[in-house]
CSV table of C-alpha atoms in Angstrom, one decimal:
chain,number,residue,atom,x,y,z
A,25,UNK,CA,0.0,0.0,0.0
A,26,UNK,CA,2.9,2.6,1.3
A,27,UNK,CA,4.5,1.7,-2.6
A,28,UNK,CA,1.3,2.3,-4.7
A,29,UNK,CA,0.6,5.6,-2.5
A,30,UNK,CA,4.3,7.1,-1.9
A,31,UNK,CA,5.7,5.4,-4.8
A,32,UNK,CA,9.5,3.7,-4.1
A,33,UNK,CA,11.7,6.8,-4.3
A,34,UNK,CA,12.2,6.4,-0.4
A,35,UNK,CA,13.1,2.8,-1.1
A,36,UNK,CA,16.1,3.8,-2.8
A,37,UNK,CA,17.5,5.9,-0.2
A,38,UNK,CA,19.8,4.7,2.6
A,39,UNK,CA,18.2,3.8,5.7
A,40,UNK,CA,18.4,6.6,9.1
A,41,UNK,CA,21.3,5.2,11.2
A,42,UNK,CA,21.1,7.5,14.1
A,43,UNK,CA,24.4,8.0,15.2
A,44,UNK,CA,25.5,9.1,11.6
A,45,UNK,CA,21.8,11.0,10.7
A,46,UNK,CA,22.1,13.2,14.7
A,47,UNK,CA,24.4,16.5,14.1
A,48,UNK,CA,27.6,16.1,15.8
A,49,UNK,CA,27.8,18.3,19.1
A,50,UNK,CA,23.8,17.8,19.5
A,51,UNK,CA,22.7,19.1,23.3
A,52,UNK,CA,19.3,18.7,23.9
A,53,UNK,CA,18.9,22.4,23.0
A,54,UNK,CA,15.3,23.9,21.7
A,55,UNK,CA,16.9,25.5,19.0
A,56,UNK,CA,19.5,21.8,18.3
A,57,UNK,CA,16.0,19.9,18.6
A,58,UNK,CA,14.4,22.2,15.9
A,59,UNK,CA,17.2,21.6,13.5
A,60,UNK,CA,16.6,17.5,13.9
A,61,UNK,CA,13.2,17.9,13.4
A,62,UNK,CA,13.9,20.0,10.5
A,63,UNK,CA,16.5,17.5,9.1
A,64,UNK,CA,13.5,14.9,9.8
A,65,UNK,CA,11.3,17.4,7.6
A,66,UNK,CA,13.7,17.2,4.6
A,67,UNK,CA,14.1,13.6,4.4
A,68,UNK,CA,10.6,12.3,4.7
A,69,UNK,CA,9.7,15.3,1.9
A,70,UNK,CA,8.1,17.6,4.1
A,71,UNK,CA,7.8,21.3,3.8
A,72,UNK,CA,9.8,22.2,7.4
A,73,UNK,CA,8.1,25.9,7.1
A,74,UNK,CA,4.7,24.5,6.8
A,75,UNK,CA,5.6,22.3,10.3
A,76,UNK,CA,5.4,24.4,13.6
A,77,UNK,CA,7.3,22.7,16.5
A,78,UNK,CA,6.5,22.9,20.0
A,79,UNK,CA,8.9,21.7,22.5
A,80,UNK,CA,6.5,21.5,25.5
A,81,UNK,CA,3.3,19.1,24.8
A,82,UNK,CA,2.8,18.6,28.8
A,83,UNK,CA,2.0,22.0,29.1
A,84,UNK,CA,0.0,22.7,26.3
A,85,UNK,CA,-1.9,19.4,27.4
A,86,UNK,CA,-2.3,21.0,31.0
A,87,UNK,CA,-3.7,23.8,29.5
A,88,UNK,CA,-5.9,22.0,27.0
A,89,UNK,CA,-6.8,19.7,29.9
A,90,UNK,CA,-7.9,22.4,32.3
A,91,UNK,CA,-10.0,24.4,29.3
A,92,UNK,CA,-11.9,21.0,28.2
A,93,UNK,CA,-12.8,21.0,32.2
A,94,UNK,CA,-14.0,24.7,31.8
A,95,UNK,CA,-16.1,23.8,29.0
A,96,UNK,CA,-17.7,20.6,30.5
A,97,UNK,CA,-18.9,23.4,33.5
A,98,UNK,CA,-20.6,25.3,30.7
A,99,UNK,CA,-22.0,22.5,29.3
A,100,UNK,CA,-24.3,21.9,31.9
A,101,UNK,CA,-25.5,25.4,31.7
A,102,UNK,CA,-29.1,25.2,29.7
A,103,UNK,CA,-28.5,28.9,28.2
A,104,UNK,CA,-25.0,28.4,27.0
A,105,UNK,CA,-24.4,27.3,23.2
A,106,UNK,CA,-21.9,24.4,24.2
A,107,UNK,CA,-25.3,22.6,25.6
A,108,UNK,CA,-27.7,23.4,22.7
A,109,UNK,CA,-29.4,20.8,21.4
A,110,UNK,CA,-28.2,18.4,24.2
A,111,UNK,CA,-30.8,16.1,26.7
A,112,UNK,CA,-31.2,16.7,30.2
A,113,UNK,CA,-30.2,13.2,30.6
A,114,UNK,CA,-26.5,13.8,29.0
A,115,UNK,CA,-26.2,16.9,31.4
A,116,UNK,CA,-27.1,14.7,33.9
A,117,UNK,CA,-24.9,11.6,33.0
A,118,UNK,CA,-21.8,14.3,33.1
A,119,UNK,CA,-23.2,15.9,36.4
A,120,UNK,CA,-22.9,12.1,38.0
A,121,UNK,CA,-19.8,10.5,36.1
A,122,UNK,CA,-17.2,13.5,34.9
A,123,UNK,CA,-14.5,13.6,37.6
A,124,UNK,CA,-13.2,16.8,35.8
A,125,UNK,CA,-16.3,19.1,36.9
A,126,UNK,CA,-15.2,22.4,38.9
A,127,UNK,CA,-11.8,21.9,38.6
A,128,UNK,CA,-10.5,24.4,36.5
A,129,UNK,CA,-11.0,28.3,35.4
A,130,UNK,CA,-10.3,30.3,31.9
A,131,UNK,CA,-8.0,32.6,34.5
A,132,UNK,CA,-5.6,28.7,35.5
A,133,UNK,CA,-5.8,28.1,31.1
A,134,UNK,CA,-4.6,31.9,30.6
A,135,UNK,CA,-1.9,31.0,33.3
A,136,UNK,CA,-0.1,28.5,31.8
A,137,UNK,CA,-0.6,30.3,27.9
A,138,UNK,CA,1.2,33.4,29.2
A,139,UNK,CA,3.7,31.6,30.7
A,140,UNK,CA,4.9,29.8,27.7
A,141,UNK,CA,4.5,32.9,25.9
A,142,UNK,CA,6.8,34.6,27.8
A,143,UNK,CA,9.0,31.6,28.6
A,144,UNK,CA,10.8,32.0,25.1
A,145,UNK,CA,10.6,28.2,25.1
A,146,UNK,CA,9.5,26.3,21.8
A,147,UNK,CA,8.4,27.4,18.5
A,148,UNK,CA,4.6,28.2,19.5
A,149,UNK,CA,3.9,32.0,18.4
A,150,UNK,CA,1.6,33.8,20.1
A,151,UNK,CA,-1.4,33.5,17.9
A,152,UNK,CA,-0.6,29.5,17.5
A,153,UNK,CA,-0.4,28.3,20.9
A,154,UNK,CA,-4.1,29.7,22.0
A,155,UNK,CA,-5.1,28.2,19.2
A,156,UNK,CA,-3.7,24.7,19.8
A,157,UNK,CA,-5.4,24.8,23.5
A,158,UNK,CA,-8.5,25.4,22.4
A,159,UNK,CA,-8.6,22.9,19.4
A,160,UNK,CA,-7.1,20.1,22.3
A,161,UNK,CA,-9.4,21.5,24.6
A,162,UNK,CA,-12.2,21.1,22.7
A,163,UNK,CA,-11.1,17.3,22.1
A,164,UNK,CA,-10.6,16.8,25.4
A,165,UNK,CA,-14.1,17.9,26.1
A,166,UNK,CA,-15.4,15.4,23.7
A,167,UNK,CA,-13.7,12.8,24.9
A,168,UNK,CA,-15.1,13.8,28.6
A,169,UNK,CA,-18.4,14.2,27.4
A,170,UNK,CA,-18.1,10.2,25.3
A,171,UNK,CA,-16.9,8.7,28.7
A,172,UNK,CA,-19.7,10.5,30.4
A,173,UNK,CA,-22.7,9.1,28.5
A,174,UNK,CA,-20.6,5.5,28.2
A,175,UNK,CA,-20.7,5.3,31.6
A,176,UNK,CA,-24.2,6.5,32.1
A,177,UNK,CA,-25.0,3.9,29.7
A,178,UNK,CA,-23.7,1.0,31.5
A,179,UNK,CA,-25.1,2.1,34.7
A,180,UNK,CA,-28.3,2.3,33.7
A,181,UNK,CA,-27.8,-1.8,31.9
A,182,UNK,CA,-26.4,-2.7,35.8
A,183,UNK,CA,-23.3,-3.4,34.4
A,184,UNK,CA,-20.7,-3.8,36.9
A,185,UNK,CA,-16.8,-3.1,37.2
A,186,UNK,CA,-14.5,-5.5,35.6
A,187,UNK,CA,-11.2,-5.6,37.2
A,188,UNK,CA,-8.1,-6.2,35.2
A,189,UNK,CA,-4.7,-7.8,36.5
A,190,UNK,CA,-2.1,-4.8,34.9
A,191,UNK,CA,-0.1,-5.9,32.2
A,192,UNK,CA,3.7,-6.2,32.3
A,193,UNK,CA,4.0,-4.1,29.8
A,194,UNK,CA,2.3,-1.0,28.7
A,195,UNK,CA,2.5,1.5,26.8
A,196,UNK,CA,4.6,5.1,28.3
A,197,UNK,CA,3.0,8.6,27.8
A,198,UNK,CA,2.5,10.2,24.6
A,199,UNK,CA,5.8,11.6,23.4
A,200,UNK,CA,4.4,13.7,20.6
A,201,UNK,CA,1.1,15.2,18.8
A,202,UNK,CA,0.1,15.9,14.9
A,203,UNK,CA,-2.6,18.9,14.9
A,204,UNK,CA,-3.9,19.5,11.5
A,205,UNK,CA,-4.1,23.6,11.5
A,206,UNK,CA,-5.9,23.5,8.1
A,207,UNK,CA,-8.5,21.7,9.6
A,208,UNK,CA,-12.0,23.8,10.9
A,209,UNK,CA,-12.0,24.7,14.6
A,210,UNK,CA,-14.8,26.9,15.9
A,211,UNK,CA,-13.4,30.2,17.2
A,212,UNK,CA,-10.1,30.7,14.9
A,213,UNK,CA,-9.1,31.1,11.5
A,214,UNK,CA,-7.7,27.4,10.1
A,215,UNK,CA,-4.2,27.8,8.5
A,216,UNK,CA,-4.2,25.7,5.0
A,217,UNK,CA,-1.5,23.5,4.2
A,218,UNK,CA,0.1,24.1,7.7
A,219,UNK,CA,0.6,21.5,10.5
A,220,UNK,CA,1.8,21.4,14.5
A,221,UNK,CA,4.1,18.8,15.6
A,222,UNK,CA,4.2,18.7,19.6
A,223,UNK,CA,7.0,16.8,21.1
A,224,UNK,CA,7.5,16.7,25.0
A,225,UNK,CA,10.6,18.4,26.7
A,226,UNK,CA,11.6,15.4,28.5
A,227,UNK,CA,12.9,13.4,25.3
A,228,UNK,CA,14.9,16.5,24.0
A,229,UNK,CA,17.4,14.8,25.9
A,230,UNK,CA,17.5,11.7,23.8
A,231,UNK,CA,17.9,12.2,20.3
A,232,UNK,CA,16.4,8.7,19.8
A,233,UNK,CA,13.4,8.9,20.9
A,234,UNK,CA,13.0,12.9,19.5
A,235,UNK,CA,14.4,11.0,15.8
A,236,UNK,CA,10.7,7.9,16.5
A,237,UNK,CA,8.4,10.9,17.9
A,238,UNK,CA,8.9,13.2,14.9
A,239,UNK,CA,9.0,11.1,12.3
A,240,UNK,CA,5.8,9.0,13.2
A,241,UNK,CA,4.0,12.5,13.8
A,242,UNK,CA,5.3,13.8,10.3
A,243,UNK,CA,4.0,10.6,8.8
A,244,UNK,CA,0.3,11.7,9.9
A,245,UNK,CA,1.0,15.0,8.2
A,246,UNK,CA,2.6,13.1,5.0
A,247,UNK,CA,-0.8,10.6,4.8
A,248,UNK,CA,-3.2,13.3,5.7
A,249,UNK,CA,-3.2,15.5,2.1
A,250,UNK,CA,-5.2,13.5,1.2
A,251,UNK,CA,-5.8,10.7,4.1
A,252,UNK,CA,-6.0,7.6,1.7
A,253,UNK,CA,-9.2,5.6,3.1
A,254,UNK,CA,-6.9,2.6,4.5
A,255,UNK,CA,-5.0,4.7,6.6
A,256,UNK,CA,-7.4,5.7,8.8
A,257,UNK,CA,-9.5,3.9,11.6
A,258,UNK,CA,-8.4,1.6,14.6
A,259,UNK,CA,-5.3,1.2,12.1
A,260,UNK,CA,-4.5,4.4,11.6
A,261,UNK,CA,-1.4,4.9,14.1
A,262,UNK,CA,-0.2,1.5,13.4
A,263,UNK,CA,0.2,2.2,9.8
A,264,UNK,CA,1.8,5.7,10.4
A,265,UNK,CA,3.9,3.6,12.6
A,266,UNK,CA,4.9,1.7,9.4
A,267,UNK,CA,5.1,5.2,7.3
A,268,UNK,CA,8.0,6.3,9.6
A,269,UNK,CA,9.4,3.1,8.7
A,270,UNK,CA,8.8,3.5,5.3
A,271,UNK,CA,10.9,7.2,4.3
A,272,UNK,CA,14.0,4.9,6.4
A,273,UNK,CA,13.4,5.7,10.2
A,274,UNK,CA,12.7,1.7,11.0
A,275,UNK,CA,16.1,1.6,13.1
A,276,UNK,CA,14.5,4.6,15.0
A,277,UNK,CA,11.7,2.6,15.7
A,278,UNK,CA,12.7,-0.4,16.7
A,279,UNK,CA,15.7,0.7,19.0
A,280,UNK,CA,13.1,3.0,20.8
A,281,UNK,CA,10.5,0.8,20.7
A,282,UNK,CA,11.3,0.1,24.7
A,283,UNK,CA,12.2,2.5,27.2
A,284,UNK,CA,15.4,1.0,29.3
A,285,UNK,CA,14.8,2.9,31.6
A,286,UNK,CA,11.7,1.5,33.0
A,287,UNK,CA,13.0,-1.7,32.6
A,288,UNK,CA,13.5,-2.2,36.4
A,289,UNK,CA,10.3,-0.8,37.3
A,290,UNK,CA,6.6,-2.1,37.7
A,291,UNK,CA,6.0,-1.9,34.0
A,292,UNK,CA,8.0,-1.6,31.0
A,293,UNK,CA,7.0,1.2,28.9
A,294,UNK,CA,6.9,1.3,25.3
A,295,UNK,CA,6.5,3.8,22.6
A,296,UNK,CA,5.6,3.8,19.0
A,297,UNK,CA,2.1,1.4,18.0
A,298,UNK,CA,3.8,-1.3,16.6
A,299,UNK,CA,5.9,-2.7,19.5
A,300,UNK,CA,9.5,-4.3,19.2
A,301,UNK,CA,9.1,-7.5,17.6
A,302,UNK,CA,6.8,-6.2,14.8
A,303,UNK,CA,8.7,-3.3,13.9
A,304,UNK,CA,11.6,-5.7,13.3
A,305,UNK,CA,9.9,-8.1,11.4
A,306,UNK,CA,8.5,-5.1,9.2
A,307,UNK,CA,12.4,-3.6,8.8
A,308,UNK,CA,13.5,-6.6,7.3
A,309,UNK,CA,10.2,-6.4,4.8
A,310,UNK,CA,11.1,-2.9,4.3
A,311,UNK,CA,15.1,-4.3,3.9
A,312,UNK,CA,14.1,-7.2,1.3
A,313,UNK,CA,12.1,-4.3,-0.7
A,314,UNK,CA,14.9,-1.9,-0.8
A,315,UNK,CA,17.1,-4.6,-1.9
A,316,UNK,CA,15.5,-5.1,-4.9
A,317,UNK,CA,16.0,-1.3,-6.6
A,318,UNK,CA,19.1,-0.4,-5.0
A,319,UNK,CA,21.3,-4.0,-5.5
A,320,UNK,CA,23.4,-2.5,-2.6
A,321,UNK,CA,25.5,-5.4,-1.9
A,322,UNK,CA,24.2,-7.9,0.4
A,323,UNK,CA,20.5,-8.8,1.7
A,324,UNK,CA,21.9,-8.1,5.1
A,325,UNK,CA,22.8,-4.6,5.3
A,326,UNK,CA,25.9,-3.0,7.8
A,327,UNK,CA,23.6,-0.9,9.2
A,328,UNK,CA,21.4,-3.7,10.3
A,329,UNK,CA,24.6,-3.8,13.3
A,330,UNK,CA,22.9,-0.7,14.5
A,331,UNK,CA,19.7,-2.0,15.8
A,332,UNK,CA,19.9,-3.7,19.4
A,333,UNK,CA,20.6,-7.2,20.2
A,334,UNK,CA,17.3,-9.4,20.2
A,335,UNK,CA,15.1,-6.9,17.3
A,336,UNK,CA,18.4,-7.4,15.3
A,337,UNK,CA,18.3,-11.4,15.6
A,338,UNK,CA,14.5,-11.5,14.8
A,339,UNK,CA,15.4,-8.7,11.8
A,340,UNK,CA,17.5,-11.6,10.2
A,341,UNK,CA,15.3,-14.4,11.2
A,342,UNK,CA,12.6,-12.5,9.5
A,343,UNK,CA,15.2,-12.6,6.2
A,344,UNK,CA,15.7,-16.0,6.4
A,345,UNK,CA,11.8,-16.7,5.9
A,346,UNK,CA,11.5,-13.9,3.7
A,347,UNK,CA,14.3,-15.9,0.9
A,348,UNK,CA,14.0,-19.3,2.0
A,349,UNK,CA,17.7,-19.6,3.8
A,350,UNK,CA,20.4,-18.0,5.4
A,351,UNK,CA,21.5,-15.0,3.4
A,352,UNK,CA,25.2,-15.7,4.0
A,353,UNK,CA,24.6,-19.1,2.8
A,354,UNK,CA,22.2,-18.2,-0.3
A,355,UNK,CA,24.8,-15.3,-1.3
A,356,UNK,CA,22.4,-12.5,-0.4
């Protein structure tokens, strides 16, 4: 599907090793992070002047958080235009299940805007980051609202609580955040052809997991204009997952697929959609595709030392299945 729709020019160009694709001297820096993501921009093909970074997601989500709160208060106000049109019993079901009633003000939301304003911090602008709240805000307050009337729903069937052992495994916080700024949002002007990228401040420390963030939210921009039909759906991060992949960020992908760092912990966080073991399987698809145009020497690739010990042994496993043998042994 990614061939037919992009077409196989990215096949033909060398995959993203990370140590070699990261400028040299790279510290964490706002400004250091915006030339990656920039660098990110010009190989997946994307306009990097149509792409407006943001280096601090937590606190636009606070923000957006706190004003999808403020909104659920008017909501349940029968003269306000947020409830038009809506049933006493939805008012009702958000009255009884929203835990997020009461909790915030507009004066808490314009708190945390001016102070990023002011902070210096990011690549927002001051007419982008009000606007970014109040589009998250008002899908936060959807979401609220959904989980309000599910739960009313239930009640009302007598359906219980169903409690779950936790998994091993699960996956870590959002790193990062495609916003479409063409798209409608009641309230502002919608910028055409532009997009926001929000990555969290945390990861500007690891140049890995900035390099998996902004290429998977890049690939939303890249299969949004237009959004072929199969990309979208319960499927739709997955396959951006596999779009990342795609334009050469698979080593990315796979080698921060699983944060070490929680590795001693209760759970082992992951990021990305795809998870370790498919992501490798898919690289050495991706590999055995790429093969085929370039002729680069053999099936198994130097590059394919980068990855990390077990994804790198299932990468050439994959290979072997994928030809029928061993590579060495087959001259590949």
């Amino acid at each position: 599907m990614l061939t037919e729709y992009f077409g196989t020019e990215a096949l033909r160009r060398p995959a993203v090793v990370p140590e070699e694709f990261v400028p040299a001297g790279y510290d964490g820096s706002d400004a250091a992070a915006r030339e990656l993501c920039v660098r990110v921009c010009e190989r997946m093909g994307v306009q990097s002047e149509q792409v407006h970074f943001s280096f601090r997601l937590e606190k636009v989500t606070e923000a957006a958080e706190l004003l999808g709160s403020v909104m659920l208060d008017d909501y349940l106000d029968p003269d306000h235009p947020l409830s038009k049109d809506a049933a006493p019993g939805d008012r009702a079901a958000v009255r009884t299940h929203s835990n997020r009633l009461g909790i915030a003000s507009f004066e808490q939301v314009d708190r945390i805007i001016q102070a990023e304003l002011t902070s210096g911090q990011g690549d927002d602008g001051e007419q982008l980051l009000p606007f970014l709240v109040r589009r998250l805000g008002a899908a936060e307050f959807g979401a609220e609202l959904v989980h309000c009337l599910l739960a009313a729903a239930a009640s009302d069937q007598g359906a219980g609580r169903t409690t779950y052992a936790p998994p091993v495994v699960r996956p870590g916080p959002a790193l990062g955040r495609w916003v479409d700024l063409a798209a409608d949002c009641p309230g502002v002007d919608p910028i055409p052809g532009h997009c926001a990228v929000l990555l969290r401040s945390d990861i500007l420390a690891d140049p890995l997991k900035l390099l998996a963030a902004v290429s998977h939210e890049l690939s939303h921009e890249l299969l949004s204009r237009p959004a072929p039909p199969w990309a979208t759906g319960p499927l739709e991060e997955p396959l951006t997952d596999l779009c990342a992949l795609f334009h050469g960020f698979g080593i990315v992908l796979v080698n921060a697929a699983v944060d070490e760092t929680t590795l001693d912990g209760e759970w082992v966080h992951t990021s990305g959609y795809l998870g370790e073991n498919a992501v490798a399987e898919a690289l050495a698809l991706y590999r055995f595709e790429q093969h085929r145009p370039r002729h680069d020497g053999r099936l198994v690739p130097d590059w394919h030392q980068a990855l990390d010990p077990v994804p790198r042994a299932r990468f050439v496993s994959r290979l072997d299945e994928l030809i029928g043998g061993p590579p060495a042994v087959l001259g590949w």
